[in-house]
Amino acid sequence: MEYTSAELMVVAAAREIRDRELVFVGMRLPLLAFLLAKEVHAKEAVSLFENGIIRDRPSREGLYTVSDPANVLAALNCTDMLTIMSLLQSGLVDLGFIGGAQIDRFGNLNTSYIKTPGGGLVRLPGSGGAGDIACLAKRLLVIMPHEKRRFVKRVDYVTSPGYGTGPGWRQEQGLVRGGPAVVITSKGIIKFDPDTREAYLHSYHPGVDLDDIQENTGWDLTVPTEVSMTEPPRPEELAVVRRYDPQGFWTG
């Protein structure tokens, strides 16, 4: 069955969501991933949105922003941002989704600024709630395109901390939980070694060459000898994704 790269990313991300988890959901692909998980295997998972909405059931139609009326209709609660962030601070959020303009080998993310070859800076949107999610959720899931300009040896600025400079860094900073668990890219799935905290290739997507992944990574990405191919989307998974994104607005 044919599918797009973005559809595979959504399916791979959905498989990381566990039943009964409290999930801080973002827009675009993360939202579709949550909706898919909710329908297929994580039926009792609950979603949190930065604008204060809490849902224990999927919206009746696809969303383009978190404040769409469809997201408010039949929500479990419509509260405020402070309440949502307090759930993070209290350690109640199991999984948080974020993305970034840059990510490095220790899972640090940059959405603040990029240095140009001439010594200037390109300003980016900044943190929003991403820094809070990266620091306070029990684990972090990142979704982003796999390009060499994005996957760099060291980010230009740490907006959302991963494992900092390596083992023990989060504990030294007082970050007693969390850290990046998985990076879903357009070419494969990356995880982090529990001892070195460095990224390694967990699986490569169908049709993607390992050399292509290395060429689009700004450091020598570890590839275990037992690396496998990502399981393709199943027809029932694609059916759910396409029901929520029928025009391919996010996944086309």
PDB file of C-alpha atoms in Angstrom:
ATOM      1  CA  MET A   1       0.000   0.000   0.000  1.00  0.00           C
ATOM      2  CA  GLU A   2       1.407   3.385  -0.986  1.00  0.00           C
ATOM      3  CA  TYR A   3       2.020   6.028   1.682  1.00  0.00           C
ATOM      4  CA  THR A   4       3.883   9.290   2.078  1.00  0.00           C
ATOM      5  CA  SER A   5       6.941   9.921   4.230  1.00  0.00           C
ATOM      6  CA  ALA A   6       4.852  12.091   6.554  1.00  0.00           C
ATOM      7  CA  GLU A   7       2.250   9.348   6.964  1.00  0.00           C
ATOM      8  CA  LEU A   8       4.998   6.931   7.993  1.00  0.00           C
ATOM      9  CA  MET A   9       6.291   9.484  10.510  1.00  0.00           C
ATOM     10  CA  VAL A  10       2.804   9.838  12.001  1.00  0.00           C
ATOM     11  CA  VAL A  11       2.394   6.076  12.315  1.00  0.00           C
ATOM     12  CA  ALA A  12       5.858   5.623  13.853  1.00  0.00           C
ATOM     13  CA  ALA A  13       5.166   8.362  16.396  1.00  0.00           C
ATOM     14  CA  ALA A  14       1.757   6.923  17.280  1.00  0.00           C
ATOM     15  CA  ARG A  15       3.336   3.595  18.111  1.00  0.00           C
ATOM     16  CA  GLU A  16       5.386   5.310  20.842  1.00  0.00           C
ATOM     17  CA  ILE A  17       2.256   6.412  22.731  1.00  0.00           C
ATOM     18  CA  ARG A  18       1.167   4.014  25.464  1.00  0.00           C
ATOM     19  CA  ASP A  19      -2.316   3.424  26.794  1.00  0.00           C
ATOM     20  CA  ARG A  20      -3.474   5.591  29.724  1.00  0.00           C
ATOM     21  CA  GLU A  21      -0.662   8.105  29.212  1.00  0.00           C
ATOM     22  CA  LEU A  22      -1.063  11.836  29.675  1.00  0.00           C
ATOM     23  CA  VAL A  23       0.362  13.301  26.467  1.00  0.00           C
ATOM     24  CA  PHE A  24       1.301  16.929  25.753  1.00  0.00           C
ATOM     25  CA  VAL A  25       0.327  17.155  22.087  1.00  0.00           C
ATOM     26  CA  GLY A  26       1.467  19.649  19.489  1.00  0.00           C
ATOM     27  CA  MET A  27      -0.083  20.481  16.148  1.00  0.00           C
ATOM     28  CA  ARG A  28       0.461  18.955  12.720  1.00  0.00           C
ATOM     29  CA  LEU A  29       2.015  15.462  12.741  1.00  0.00           C
ATOM     30  CA  PRO A  30       2.017  15.018  16.559  1.00  0.00           C
ATOM     31  CA  LEU A  31      -1.720  15.668  16.705  1.00  0.00           C
ATOM     32  CA  LEU A  32      -2.382  13.088  13.998  1.00  0.00           C
ATOM     33  CA  ALA A  33      -0.118  10.637  15.824  1.00  0.00           C
ATOM     34  CA  PHE A  34      -2.125  11.027  19.016  1.00  0.00           C
ATOM     35  CA  LEU A  35      -5.444  10.612  17.200  1.00  0.00           C
ATOM     36  CA  LEU A  36      -4.144   7.440  15.567  1.00  0.00           C
ATOM     37  CA  ALA A  37      -2.853   5.977  18.832  1.00  0.00           C
ATOM     38  CA  LYS A  38      -6.108   6.876  20.563  1.00  0.00           C
ATOM     39  CA  GLU A  39      -8.153   4.911  18.045  1.00  0.00           C
ATOM     40  CA  VAL A  40      -5.869   1.917  17.578  1.00  0.00           C
ATOM     41  CA  HIS A  41      -4.075   0.960  20.794  1.00  0.00           C
ATOM     42  CA  ALA A  42      -4.089   3.744  23.405  1.00  0.00           C
ATOM     43  CA  LYS A  43      -7.809   4.189  23.881  1.00  0.00           C
ATOM     44  CA  GLU A  44      -7.508   5.605  27.417  1.00  0.00           C
ATOM     45  CA  ALA A  45      -4.704   8.084  26.690  1.00  0.00           C
ATOM     46  CA  VAL A  46      -5.472  11.742  27.418  1.00  0.00           C
ATOM     47  CA  SER A  47      -4.201  14.712  25.418  1.00  0.00           C
ATOM     48  CA  LEU A  48      -3.147  18.126  26.729  1.00  0.00           C
ATOM     49  CA  PHE A  49      -2.931  21.252  24.599  1.00  0.00           C
ATOM     50  CA  GLU A  50      -0.901  24.343  25.419  1.00  0.00           C
ATOM     51  CA  ASN A  51      -3.971  26.590  25.175  1.00  0.00           C
ATOM     52  CA  GLY A  52      -5.646  24.794  28.109  1.00  0.00           C
ATOM     53  CA  ILE A  53      -7.735  22.121  26.388  1.00  0.00           C
ATOM     54  CA  ILE A  54      -7.769  18.577  27.782  1.00  0.00           C
ATOM     55  CA  ARG A  55      -9.345  15.783  25.733  1.00  0.00           C
ATOM     56  CA  ASP A  56     -10.052  12.148  26.528  1.00  0.00           C
ATOM     57  CA  ARG A  57     -11.622  11.473  23.135  1.00  0.00           C
ATOM     58  CA  PRO A  58     -10.630  12.367  19.572  1.00  0.00           C
ATOM     59  CA  SER A  59     -12.110  15.465  17.985  1.00  0.00           C
ATOM     60  CA  ARG A  60     -14.874  14.778  15.509  1.00  0.00           C
ATOM     61  CA  GLU A  61     -12.935  16.295  12.629  1.00  0.00           C
ATOM     62  CA  GLY A  62      -9.402  17.286  11.693  1.00  0.00           C
ATOM     63  CA  LEU A  63      -7.830  20.363  13.254  1.00  0.00           C
ATOM     64  CA  TYR A  64      -5.749  23.158  11.749  1.00  0.00           C
ATOM     65  CA  THR A  65      -5.086  24.973  15.046  1.00  0.00           C
ATOM     66  CA  VAL A  66      -5.430  23.850  18.658  1.00  0.00           C
ATOM     67  CA  SER A  67      -8.156  26.447  19.192  1.00  0.00           C
ATOM     68  CA  ASP A  68     -10.430  25.247  16.397  1.00  0.00           C
ATOM     69  CA  PRO A  69     -14.047  24.836  17.602  1.00  0.00           C
ATOM     70  CA  ALA A  70     -13.800  21.101  16.899  1.00  0.00           C
ATOM     71  CA  ASN A  71     -11.102  20.845  19.563  1.00  0.00           C
ATOM     72  CA  VAL A  72     -13.288  22.601  22.128  1.00  0.00           C
ATOM     73  CA  LEU A  73     -16.417  20.574  21.370  1.00  0.00           C
ATOM     74  CA  ALA A  74     -16.760  17.636  23.804  1.00  0.00           C
ATOM     75  CA  ALA A  75     -13.416  18.394  25.462  1.00  0.00           C
ATOM     76  CA  LEU A  76     -12.914  16.936  28.927  1.00  0.00           C
ATOM     77  CA  ASN A  77     -11.888  20.381  30.206  1.00  0.00           C
ATOM     78  CA  CYS A  78     -11.166  23.836  28.816  1.00  0.00           C
ATOM     79  CA  THR A  79      -8.924  25.471  31.380  1.00  0.00           C
ATOM     80  CA  ASP A  80      -5.926  27.795  31.067  1.00  0.00           C
ATOM     81  CA  MET A  81      -2.262  27.525  30.130  1.00  0.00           C
ATOM     82  CA  LEU A  82      -1.122  27.799  33.752  1.00  0.00           C
ATOM     83  CA  THR A  83      -3.103  24.685  34.698  1.00  0.00           C
ATOM     84  CA  ILE A  84      -1.617  22.705  31.811  1.00  0.00           C
ATOM     85  CA  MET A  85       1.915  23.791  32.668  1.00  0.00           C
ATOM     86  CA  SER A  86       1.341  22.924  36.326  1.00  0.00           C
ATOM     87  CA  LEU A  87       0.659  19.330  35.275  1.00  0.00           C
ATOM     88  CA  LEU A  88       4.095  19.322  33.640  1.00  0.00           C
ATOM     89  CA  GLN A  89       5.751  20.840  36.707  1.00  0.00           C
ATOM     90  CA  SER A  90       4.071  18.259  38.936  1.00  0.00           C
ATOM     91  CA  GLY A  91       5.548  15.399  36.914  1.00  0.00           C
ATOM     92  CA  LEU A  92       2.199  14.098  35.691  1.00  0.00           C
ATOM     93  CA  VAL A  93       2.860  14.333  31.941  1.00  0.00           C
ATOM     94  CA  ASP A  94       4.134  11.039  30.546  1.00  0.00           C
ATOM     95  CA  LEU A  95       5.077  12.112  27.028  1.00  0.00           C
ATOM     96  CA  GLY A  96       5.649  15.421  25.289  1.00  0.00           C
ATOM     97  CA  PHE A  97       5.957  16.117  21.552  1.00  0.00           C
ATOM     98  CA  ILE A  98       8.209  18.853  20.184  1.00  0.00           C
ATOM     99  CA  GLY A  99      10.193  19.677  17.055  1.00  0.00           C
ATOM    100  CA  GLY A 100      13.022  22.010  16.186  1.00  0.00           C
ATOM    101  CA  ALA A 101      15.109  23.710  13.544  1.00  0.00           C
ATOM    102  CA  GLN A 102      18.237  21.933  14.803  1.00  0.00           C
ATOM    103  CA  ILE A 103      18.994  18.866  16.889  1.00  0.00           C
ATOM    104  CA  ASP A 104      22.393  17.518  17.941  1.00  0.00           C
ATOM    105  CA  ARG A 105      23.858  14.150  18.926  1.00  0.00           C
ATOM    106  CA  PHE A 106      22.745  14.556  22.550  1.00  0.00           C
ATOM    107  CA  GLY A 107      19.166  15.462  21.633  1.00  0.00           C
ATOM    108  CA  ASN A 108      19.403  19.190  22.383  1.00  0.00           C
ATOM    109  CA  LEU A 109      16.967  21.227  20.259  1.00  0.00           C
ATOM    110  CA  ASN A 110      17.208  24.745  18.869  1.00  0.00           C
ATOM    111  CA  THR A 111      14.233  26.893  17.902  1.00  0.00           C
ATOM    112  CA  SER A 112      15.784  30.263  18.843  1.00  0.00           C
ATOM    113  CA  TYR A 113      18.338  31.321  16.261  1.00  0.00           C
ATOM    114  CA  ILE A 114      20.672  29.991  13.576  1.00  0.00           C
ATOM    115  CA  LYS A 115      24.155  31.338  12.926  1.00  0.00           C
ATOM    116  CA  THR A 116      24.814  32.309   9.302  1.00  0.00           C
ATOM    117  CA  PRO A 117      28.149  31.721   7.505  1.00  0.00           C
ATOM    118  CA  GLY A 118      28.771  35.483   7.567  1.00  0.00           C
ATOM    119  CA  GLY A 119      28.480  35.660  11.338  1.00  0.00           C
ATOM    120  CA  GLY A 120      24.919  36.931  11.493  1.00  0.00           C
ATOM    121  CA  LEU A 121      21.859  35.417  13.109  1.00  0.00           C
ATOM    122  CA  VAL A 122      18.533  34.233  11.759  1.00  0.00           C
ATOM    123  CA  ARG A 123      15.860  34.610  14.402  1.00  0.00           C
ATOM    124  CA  LEU A 124      13.438  31.726  14.904  1.00  0.00           C
ATOM    125  CA  PRO A 125      10.114  31.569  16.812  1.00  0.00           C
ATOM    126  CA  GLY A 126      11.723  30.651  20.133  1.00  0.00           C
ATOM    127  CA  SER A 127      10.634  28.223  22.817  1.00  0.00           C
ATOM    128  CA  GLY A 128       6.922  28.644  23.418  1.00  0.00           C
ATOM    129  CA  GLY A 129       6.272  25.715  25.725  1.00  0.00           C
ATOM    130  CA  ALA A 130       8.972  23.495  24.194  1.00  0.00           C
ATOM    131  CA  GLY A 131      11.578  24.232  26.851  1.00  0.00           C
ATOM    132  CA  ASP A 132       9.112  23.341  29.600  1.00  0.00           C
ATOM    133  CA  ILE A 133       8.127  20.096  27.889  1.00  0.00           C
ATOM    134  CA  ALA A 134      11.758  19.089  27.332  1.00  0.00           C
ATOM    135  CA  CYS A 135      12.615  19.736  30.982  1.00  0.00           C
ATOM    136  CA  LEU A 136       9.550  18.405  32.744  1.00  0.00           C
ATOM    137  CA  ALA A 137       7.839  15.604  30.795  1.00  0.00           C
ATOM    138  CA  LYS A 138       8.771  12.047  31.737  1.00  0.00           C
ATOM    139  CA  ARG A 139      10.000  11.441  28.213  1.00  0.00           C
ATOM    140  CA  LEU A 140      10.251  13.414  25.003  1.00  0.00           C
ATOM    141  CA  LEU A 141       9.387  12.515  21.421  1.00  0.00           C
ATOM    142  CA  VAL A 142      10.769  14.670  18.606  1.00  0.00           C
ATOM    143  CA  ILE A 143       9.437  14.770  15.030  1.00  0.00           C
ATOM    144  CA  MET A 144      11.389  16.602  12.325  1.00  0.00           C
ATOM    145  CA  PRO A 145      12.711  16.300   8.747  1.00  0.00           C
ATOM    146  CA  HIS A 146      16.080  14.584   8.421  1.00  0.00           C
ATOM    147  CA  GLU A 147      18.384  17.150   6.787  1.00  0.00           C
ATOM    148  CA  LYS A 148      22.066  17.857   7.396  1.00  0.00           C
ATOM    149  CA  ARG A 149      21.377  21.510   8.209  1.00  0.00           C
ATOM    150  CA  ARG A 150      19.025  20.347  10.967  1.00  0.00           C
ATOM    151  CA  PHE A 151      21.007  17.398  12.345  1.00  0.00           C
ATOM    152  CA  VAL A 152      24.159  19.105  13.567  1.00  0.00           C
ATOM    153  CA  LYS A 153      26.989  18.019  15.872  1.00  0.00           C
ATOM    154  CA  ARG A 154      26.202  20.881  18.246  1.00  0.00           C
ATOM    155  CA  VAL A 155      23.153  23.171  18.089  1.00  0.00           C
ATOM    156  CA  ASP A 156      23.774  26.910  17.760  1.00  0.00           C
ATOM    157  CA  TYR A 157      21.564  27.535  20.794  1.00  0.00           C
ATOM    158  CA  VAL A 158      19.930  25.183  23.308  1.00  0.00           C
ATOM    159  CA  THR A 159      16.248  26.101  23.425  1.00  0.00           C
ATOM    160  CA  SER A 160      15.009  22.726  24.639  1.00  0.00           C
ATOM    161  CA  PRO A 161      17.606  20.651  26.504  1.00  0.00           C
ATOM    162  CA  GLY A 162      18.159  17.031  25.707  1.00  0.00           C
ATOM    163  CA  TYR A 163      21.096  15.330  27.398  1.00  0.00           C
ATOM    164  CA  GLY A 164      23.247  18.470  27.309  1.00  0.00           C
ATOM    165  CA  THR A 165      26.888  17.426  26.977  1.00  0.00           C
ATOM    166  CA  GLY A 166      26.356  13.774  27.848  1.00  0.00           C
ATOM    167  CA  PRO A 167      25.853  11.429  30.796  1.00  0.00           C
ATOM    168  CA  GLY A 168      24.856  13.069  34.070  1.00  0.00           C
ATOM    169  CA  TRP A 169      24.228  16.496  32.561  1.00  0.00           C
ATOM    170  CA  ARG A 170      20.476  16.579  33.210  1.00  0.00           C
ATOM    171  CA  GLN A 171      20.958  15.544  36.834  1.00  0.00           C
ATOM    172  CA  GLU A 172      23.607  18.235  37.316  1.00  0.00           C
ATOM    173  CA  GLN A 173      21.112  20.825  36.075  1.00  0.00           C
ATOM    174  CA  GLY A 174      18.403  19.602  38.439  1.00  0.00           C
ATOM    175  CA  LEU A 175      16.353  17.944  35.682  1.00  0.00           C
ATOM    176  CA  VAL A 176      15.340  14.880  37.625  1.00  0.00           C
ATOM    177  CA  ARG A 177      13.217  13.219  34.945  1.00  0.00           C
ATOM    178  CA  GLY A 178      12.724  13.021  31.238  1.00  0.00           C
ATOM    179  CA  GLY A 179      14.914  13.570  28.246  1.00  0.00           C
ATOM    180  CA  PRO A 180      14.502  12.639  24.597  1.00  0.00           C
ATOM    181  CA  ALA A 181      13.463   9.042  24.066  1.00  0.00           C
ATOM    182  CA  VAL A 182      12.843   8.931  20.318  1.00  0.00           C
ATOM    183  CA  VAL A 183      13.402  11.137  17.274  1.00  0.00           C
ATOM    184  CA  ILE A 184      11.081  10.303  14.371  1.00  0.00           C
ATOM    185  CA  THR A 185      12.617  11.647  11.161  1.00  0.00           C
ATOM    186  CA  SER A 186      11.736  11.521   7.479  1.00  0.00           C
ATOM    187  CA  LYS A 187      14.452   8.870   7.023  1.00  0.00           C
ATOM    188  CA  GLY A 188      14.421   6.750  10.162  1.00  0.00           C
ATOM    189  CA  ILE A 189      13.972   6.429  13.903  1.00  0.00           C
ATOM    190  CA  ILE A 190      16.710   7.588  16.270  1.00  0.00           C
ATOM    191  CA  LYS A 191      17.049   6.645  19.927  1.00  0.00           C
ATOM    192  CA  PHE A 192      19.616   7.418  22.641  1.00  0.00           C
ATOM    193  CA  ASP A 193      22.136   5.126  24.301  1.00  0.00           C
ATOM    194  CA  PRO A 194      21.339   4.903  28.046  1.00  0.00           C
ATOM    195  CA  ASP A 195      25.041   5.002  28.975  1.00  0.00           C
ATOM    196  CA  THR A 196      26.579   7.544  26.573  1.00  0.00           C
ATOM    197  CA  ARG A 197      23.347   9.486  25.923  1.00  0.00           C
ATOM    198  CA  GLU A 198      24.398   9.755  22.268  1.00  0.00           C
ATOM    199  CA  ALA A 199      21.973   9.253  19.415  1.00  0.00           C
ATOM    200  CA  TYR A 200      22.005   6.035  17.432  1.00  0.00           C
ATOM    201  CA  LEU A 201      19.957   4.796  14.480  1.00  0.00           C
ATOM    202  CA  HIS A 202      17.239   2.473  15.713  1.00  0.00           C
ATOM    203  CA  SER A 203      15.660   1.819  12.306  1.00  0.00           C
ATOM    204  CA  TYR A 204      15.657   3.156   8.754  1.00  0.00           C
ATOM    205  CA  HIS A 205      12.499   3.746   6.740  1.00  0.00           C
ATOM    206  CA  PRO A 206      11.645   1.572   3.736  1.00  0.00           C
ATOM    207  CA  GLY A 207      13.345   2.838   0.584  1.00  0.00           C
ATOM    208  CA  VAL A 208      15.940   4.867   2.518  1.00  0.00           C
ATOM    209  CA  ASP A 209      19.632   4.013   2.148  1.00  0.00           C
ATOM    210  CA  LEU A 210      21.877   4.020   5.225  1.00  0.00           C
ATOM    211  CA  ASP A 211      24.424   6.133   3.361  1.00  0.00           C
ATOM    212  CA  ASP A 212      21.701   8.705   2.709  1.00  0.00           C
ATOM    213  CA  ILE A 213      21.053   8.935   6.449  1.00  0.00           C
ATOM    214  CA  GLN A 214      24.751   9.436   7.215  1.00  0.00           C
ATOM    215  CA  GLU A 215      25.097  12.062   4.489  1.00  0.00           C
ATOM    216  CA  ASN A 216      22.215  14.024   5.998  1.00  0.00           C
ATOM    217  CA  THR A 217      23.559  13.874   9.563  1.00  0.00           C
ATOM    218  CA  GLY A 218      26.161  16.396  10.735  1.00  0.00           C
ATOM    219  CA  TRP A 219      28.061  13.868  12.832  1.00  0.00           C
ATOM    220  CA  ASP A 220      29.049  10.216  12.568  1.00  0.00           C
ATOM    221  CA  LEU A 221      25.737   8.685  13.619  1.00  0.00           C
ATOM    222  CA  THR A 222      26.112   5.322  15.342  1.00  0.00           C
ATOM    223  CA  VAL A 223      24.476   2.514  13.365  1.00  0.00           C
ATOM    224  CA  PRO A 224      24.232  -0.768  15.316  1.00  0.00           C
ATOM    225  CA  THR A 225      24.904  -3.977  13.424  1.00  0.00           C
ATOM    226  CA  GLU A 226      21.367  -5.144  14.246  1.00  0.00           C
ATOM    227  CA  VAL A 227      19.659  -2.011  12.861  1.00  0.00           C
ATOM    228  CA  SER A 228      16.349  -2.905  11.242  1.00  0.00           C
ATOM    229  CA  MET A 229      13.881  -1.407   8.802  1.00  0.00           C
ATOM    230  CA  THR A 230      10.954   0.571  10.206  1.00  0.00           C
ATOM    231  CA  GLU A 231       7.723  -1.382  10.054  1.00  0.00           C
ATOM    232  CA  PRO A 232       5.597   0.124   7.247  1.00  0.00           C
ATOM    233  CA  PRO A 233       2.161   1.538   8.086  1.00  0.00           C
ATOM    234  CA  ARG A 234      -0.597  -1.037   8.249  1.00  0.00           C
ATOM    235  CA  PRO A 235      -3.777  -0.410   6.196  1.00  0.00           C
ATOM    236  CA  GLU A 236      -5.857   0.196   9.328  1.00  0.00           C
ATOM    237  CA  GLU A 237      -3.352   2.802  10.548  1.00  0.00           C
ATOM    238  CA  LEU A 238      -3.345   4.640   7.226  1.00  0.00           C
ATOM    239  CA  ALA A 239      -7.133   4.611   7.163  1.00  0.00           C
ATOM    240  CA  VAL A 240      -7.282   6.519  10.456  1.00  0.00           C
ATOM    241  CA  VAL A 241      -4.616   9.042   9.417  1.00  0.00           C
ATOM    242  CA  ARG A 242      -6.396   9.736   6.122  1.00  0.00           C
ATOM    243  CA  ARG A 243      -9.761  10.099   7.817  1.00  0.00           C
ATOM    244  CA  TYR A 244      -8.365  12.926   9.946  1.00  0.00           C
ATOM    245  CA  ASP A 245      -6.306  14.426   7.116  1.00  0.00           C
ATOM    246  CA  PRO A 246      -8.376  13.583   4.005  1.00  0.00           C
ATOM    247  CA  GLN A 247      -6.815  16.250   1.779  1.00  0.00           C
ATOM    248  CA  GLY A 248      -3.260  15.459   2.877  1.00  0.00           C
ATOM    249  CA  PHE A 249      -2.915  18.960   4.317  1.00  0.00           C
ATOM    250  CA  TRP A 250      -0.314  17.779   6.873  1.00  0.00           C
ATOM    251  CA  THR A 251       0.771  14.466   5.343  1.00  0.00           C
ATOM    252  CA  GLY A 252       0.597  15.019   1.591  1.00  0.00           C
TER     253      GLY A 252
END
